[in-house]
């Protein structure tokens, strides 16, 4: 649930708490029934009240859907074994792939995106390669490293490794210091 949904949920909870308090006070006869009927009579036929009710209905549906969404299937890889389930986050797999690719000779920079498909894990690599290296040899080595490293570390076969050579450059990215 995002921050926007949390803010809406907080406001929604306060409004419902206020309405619930009113119902409790009515049930204990601490609020006169005439006051409630007068208030309801004033609301009857007002388009603003209908708009507020429709807004609360839409918020209810949104919060219900946001609360029932399961993100574990998209964000993790699940291993089933006799001792239980092991969940490995996609971010962890991306970090493993990045480390494996960065150590390949001729690779200057890398961006990795790991996804899941029906066939298995897919890895998309955007790389910057040095100009003195043989691009087909470097990319073949990178693909081999990724397959071996993920198989050895996680125990999963990768369905597809796609490499996009974004640039052929000798420049290293420098980190700027903030002082």
mmCIF file of C-alpha atoms in Angstrom:
data_model
loop_
_atom_site.group_PDB
_atom_site.id
_atom_site.type_symbol
_atom_site.label_atom_id
_atom_site.label_comp_id
_atom_site.label_asym_id
_atom_site.label_seq_id
_atom_site.Cartn_x
_atom_site.Cartn_y
_atom_site.Cartn_z
ATOM 1 C CA UNK A 1 0.000 0.000 0.000
ATOM 2 C CA UNK A 2 1.483 3.316 -1.068
ATOM 3 C CA UNK A 3 1.694 6.553 0.901
ATOM 4 C CA UNK A 4 -1.342 7.994 -0.903
ATOM 5 C CA UNK A 5 -3.453 5.009 0.107
ATOM 6 C CA UNK A 6 -2.212 5.282 3.694
ATOM 7 C CA UNK A 7 -3.213 8.955 3.904
ATOM 8 C CA UNK A 8 -6.654 8.155 2.488
ATOM 9 C CA UNK A 9 -6.989 5.267 4.935
ATOM 10 C CA UNK A 10 -6.113 7.532 7.862
ATOM 11 C CA UNK A 11 -8.710 10.151 6.905
ATOM 12 C CA UNK A 12 -11.258 7.446 6.162
ATOM 13 C CA UNK A 13 -10.635 5.833 9.552
ATOM 14 C CA UNK A 14 -11.159 9.127 11.395
ATOM 15 C CA UNK A 15 -14.450 9.762 9.579
ATOM 16 C CA UNK A 16 -15.693 6.242 10.309
ATOM 17 C CA UNK A 17 -14.611 6.566 13.953
ATOM 18 C CA UNK A 18 -16.641 9.784 14.212
ATOM 19 C CA UNK A 19 -19.701 8.111 12.643
ATOM 20 C CA UNK A 20 -19.279 5.084 14.907
ATOM 21 C CA UNK A 21 -19.157 7.344 17.939
ATOM 22 C CA UNK A 22 -22.425 8.914 16.787
ATOM 23 C CA UNK A 23 -24.062 5.481 16.502
ATOM 24 C CA UNK A 24 -22.815 4.529 19.986
ATOM 25 C CA UNK A 25 -24.158 7.774 21.450
ATOM 26 C CA UNK A 26 -27.516 7.196 19.716
ATOM 27 C CA UNK A 27 -27.633 3.643 21.030
ATOM 28 C CA UNK A 28 -27.077 4.904 24.565
ATOM 29 C CA UNK A 29 -29.747 7.609 24.027
ATOM 30 C CA UNK A 30 -27.254 10.395 24.638
ATOM 31 C CA UNK A 31 -28.127 12.054 21.313
ATOM 32 C CA UNK A 32 -31.810 12.916 20.828
ATOM 33 C CA UNK A 33 -33.503 11.071 17.970
ATOM 34 C CA UNK A 34 -35.022 14.340 16.707
ATOM 35 C CA UNK A 35 -31.510 15.706 16.059
ATOM 36 C CA UNK A 36 -30.666 12.651 13.946
ATOM 37 C CA UNK A 37 -33.939 12.833 11.966
ATOM 38 C CA UNK A 38 -33.481 16.557 11.372
ATOM 39 C CA UNK A 39 -29.956 15.949 10.098
ATOM 40 C CA UNK A 40 -31.107 13.121 7.812
ATOM 41 C CA UNK A 41 -34.012 15.219 6.548
ATOM 42 C CA UNK A 42 -31.556 17.980 5.616
ATOM 43 C CA UNK A 43 -29.355 15.498 3.673
ATOM 44 C CA UNK A 44 -32.311 13.984 1.761
ATOM 45 C CA UNK A 45 -32.337 15.156 -1.872
ATOM 46 C CA UNK A 46 -28.967 16.952 -1.717
ATOM 47 C CA UNK A 47 -26.637 16.123 -4.616
ATOM 48 C CA UNK A 48 -23.638 17.034 -2.465
ATOM 49 C CA UNK A 49 -24.553 14.251 -0.034
ATOM 50 C CA UNK A 50 -24.869 11.797 -2.932
ATOM 51 C CA UNK A 51 -21.456 12.899 -4.204
ATOM 52 C CA UNK A 52 -19.903 12.421 -0.754
ATOM 53 C CA UNK A 53 -21.490 8.955 -0.502
ATOM 54 C CA UNK A 54 -20.184 7.991 -3.954
ATOM 55 C CA UNK A 55 -16.722 9.252 -2.968
ATOM 56 C CA UNK A 56 -16.744 7.125 0.179
ATOM 57 C CA UNK A 57 -17.874 4.119 -1.871
ATOM 58 C CA UNK A 58 -14.991 4.577 -4.332
ATOM 59 C CA UNK A 59 -12.506 5.010 -1.488
ATOM 60 C CA UNK A 60 -13.840 1.835 0.127
ATOM 61 C CA UNK A 61 -13.362 -0.140 -3.083
ATOM 62 C CA UNK A 62 -9.858 1.291 -3.615
ATOM 63 C CA UNK A 63 -8.744 0.473 -0.067
ATOM 64 C CA UNK A 64 -10.265 -2.980 -0.286
ATOM 65 C CA UNK A 65 -8.353 -3.710 -3.502
ATOM 66 C CA UNK A 66 -5.119 -2.147 -2.196
ATOM 67 C CA UNK A 67 -5.290 -4.211 0.970
ATOM 68 C CA UNK A 68 -6.018 -7.489 -0.779
ATOM 69 C CA UNK A 69 -3.285 -7.227 -3.421
ATOM 70 C CA UNK A 70 -0.504 -9.746 -2.940
ATOM 71 C CA UNK A 71 2.927 -8.588 -4.004
ATOM 72 C CA UNK A 72 4.952 -11.596 -2.962
ATOM 73 C CA UNK A 73 4.267 -13.454 -6.199
ATOM 74 C CA UNK A 74 5.686 -10.617 -8.313
ATOM 75 C CA UNK A 75 8.565 -9.510 -6.129
ATOM 76 C CA UNK A 76 10.033 -12.842 -5.050
ATOM 77 C CA UNK A 77 11.165 -16.164 -6.373
ATOM 78 C CA UNK A 78 9.845 -19.065 -4.276
ATOM 79 C CA UNK A 79 11.724 -22.322 -3.682
ATOM 80 C CA UNK A 80 9.695 -25.165 -2.211
ATOM 81 C CA UNK A 81 11.628 -27.708 -0.187
ATOM 82 C CA UNK A 82 10.787 -30.275 2.519
ATOM 83 C CA UNK A 83 11.675 -27.848 5.322
ATOM 84 C CA UNK A 84 9.491 -25.010 4.013
ATOM 85 C CA UNK A 85 9.393 -22.240 1.444
ATOM 86 C CA UNK A 86 12.317 -19.946 0.674
ATOM 87 C CA UNK A 87 11.548 -16.544 -0.859
ATOM 88 C CA UNK A 88 14.328 -14.754 -2.739
ATOM 89 C CA UNK A 89 13.621 -11.175 -3.705
ATOM 90 C CA UNK A 90 14.052 -10.066 -7.293
ATOM 91 C CA UNK A 91 16.214 -7.196 -6.003
ATOM 92 C CA UNK A 92 18.611 -9.714 -4.452
ATOM 93 C CA UNK A 93 18.857 -11.577 -7.769
ATOM 94 C CA UNK A 94 19.500 -8.275 -9.585
ATOM 95 C CA UNK A 95 22.331 -7.513 -7.151
ATOM 96 C CA UNK A 96 23.856 -10.962 -7.726
ATOM 97 C CA UNK A 97 23.733 -10.487 -11.500
ATOM 98 C CA UNK A 98 25.234 -6.979 -11.226
ATOM 99 C CA UNK A 99 28.151 -8.252 -9.173
ATOM 100 C CA UNK A 100 28.775 -11.110 -11.594
ATOM 101 C CA UNK A 101 28.701 -8.823 -14.645
ATOM 102 C CA UNK A 102 30.846 -6.040 -13.143
ATOM 103 C CA UNK A 103 33.767 -8.455 -12.749
ATOM 104 C CA UNK A 104 33.721 -9.434 -16.430
ATOM 105 C CA UNK A 105 36.694 -8.115 -18.391
ATOM 106 C CA UNK A 106 35.732 -5.279 -20.719
ATOM 107 C CA UNK A 107 32.544 -4.235 -18.914
ATOM 108 C CA UNK A 108 32.606 -0.615 -17.696
ATOM 109 C CA UNK A 109 29.048 -0.164 -16.424
ATOM 110 C CA UNK A 110 25.924 -2.238 -16.018
ATOM 111 C CA UNK A 111 22.198 -1.938 -15.280
ATOM 112 C CA UNK A 112 20.228 -5.117 -14.575
ATOM 113 C CA UNK A 113 16.506 -5.898 -14.597
ATOM 114 C CA UNK A 114 15.308 -9.365 -13.592
ATOM 115 C CA UNK A 115 11.800 -10.544 -14.373
ATOM 116 C CA UNK A 116 9.728 -13.690 -14.231
ATOM 117 C CA UNK A 117 8.031 -15.300 -17.196
ATOM 118 C CA UNK A 118 6.245 -18.589 -17.757
ATOM 119 C CA UNK A 119 9.559 -20.145 -18.867
ATOM 120 C CA UNK A 120 11.491 -18.935 -15.789
ATOM 121 C CA UNK A 121 13.701 -16.007 -14.881
ATOM 122 C CA UNK A 122 14.630 -13.486 -17.547
ATOM 123 C CA UNK A 123 17.578 -11.131 -17.196
ATOM 124 C CA UNK A 124 17.942 -7.882 -19.122
ATOM 125 C CA UNK A 125 21.382 -6.294 -18.958
ATOM 126 C CA UNK A 126 22.302 -2.854 -20.247
ATOM 127 C CA UNK A 127 26.076 -2.661 -20.432
ATOM 128 C CA UNK A 128 28.804 -0.218 -21.293
ATOM 129 C CA UNK A 129 31.733 -2.006 -22.917
ATOM 130 C CA UNK A 130 35.314 -0.779 -23.296
ATOM 131 C CA UNK A 131 36.406 0.021 -26.870
ATOM 132 C CA UNK A 132 39.436 -2.311 -26.833
ATOM 133 C CA UNK A 133 37.332 -5.385 -26.120
ATOM 134 C CA UNK A 134 35.589 -7.738 -28.550
ATOM 135 C CA UNK A 135 31.869 -7.060 -28.013
ATOM 136 C CA UNK A 136 30.589 -10.543 -29.054
ATOM 137 C CA UNK A 137 33.168 -12.219 -26.817
ATOM 138 C CA UNK A 138 32.392 -9.952 -23.865
ATOM 139 C CA UNK A 139 28.632 -10.440 -24.182
ATOM 140 C CA UNK A 140 29.026 -14.218 -24.510
ATOM 141 C CA UNK A 141 31.187 -14.235 -21.378
ATOM 142 C CA UNK A 142 28.644 -12.089 -19.535
ATOM 143 C CA UNK A 143 25.804 -14.438 -20.477
ATOM 144 C CA UNK A 144 27.851 -17.450 -19.368
ATOM 145 C CA UNK A 145 28.787 -15.788 -16.076
ATOM 146 C CA UNK A 146 25.164 -14.916 -15.344
ATOM 147 C CA UNK A 147 23.931 -18.447 -16.065
ATOM 148 C CA UNK A 148 26.650 -20.063 -13.946
ATOM 149 C CA UNK A 149 26.495 -17.592 -11.050
ATOM 150 C CA UNK A 150 22.712 -17.775 -10.657
ATOM 151 C CA UNK A 151 22.673 -21.571 -11.051
ATOM 152 C CA UNK A 152 25.447 -21.967 -8.463
ATOM 153 C CA UNK A 153 24.155 -19.378 -5.971
ATOM 154 C CA UNK A 154 20.372 -19.755 -6.163
ATOM 155 C CA UNK A 155 19.957 -23.085 -7.924
ATOM 156 C CA UNK A 156 17.712 -21.729 -10.659
ATOM 157 C CA UNK A 157 18.083 -22.010 -14.404
ATOM 158 C CA UNK A 158 17.672 -18.744 -16.280
ATOM 159 C CA UNK A 159 15.338 -18.863 -19.271
ATOM 160 C CA UNK A 160 16.760 -15.885 -21.135
ATOM 161 C CA UNK A 161 19.615 -13.389 -20.832
ATOM 162 C CA UNK A 162 19.281 -10.363 -23.093
ATOM 163 C CA UNK A 163 22.157 -7.922 -23.339
ATOM 164 C CA UNK A 164 21.947 -4.433 -24.746
ATOM 165 C CA UNK A 165 25.275 -2.723 -25.281
ATOM 166 C CA UNK A 166 24.282 0.878 -24.621
ATOM 167 C CA UNK A 167 27.667 2.400 -25.199
ATOM 168 C CA UNK A 168 31.231 1.558 -26.087
ATOM 169 C CA UNK A 169 33.237 3.870 -23.907
ATOM 170 C CA UNK A 170 36.423 4.043 -21.923
ATOM 171 C CA UNK A 171 34.954 6.495 -19.420
ATOM 172 C CA UNK A 172 34.335 5.411 -15.891
ATOM 173 C CA UNK A 173 31.464 6.995 -14.038
ATOM 174 C CA UNK A 174 32.863 9.223 -11.366
ATOM 175 C CA UNK A 175 31.062 9.781 -8.122
ATOM 176 C CA UNK A 176 30.757 13.410 -7.166
ATOM 177 C CA UNK A 177 31.534 14.234 -3.579
ATOM 178 C CA UNK A 178 29.230 16.407 -1.601
ATOM 179 C CA UNK A 179 31.079 18.561 0.899
#
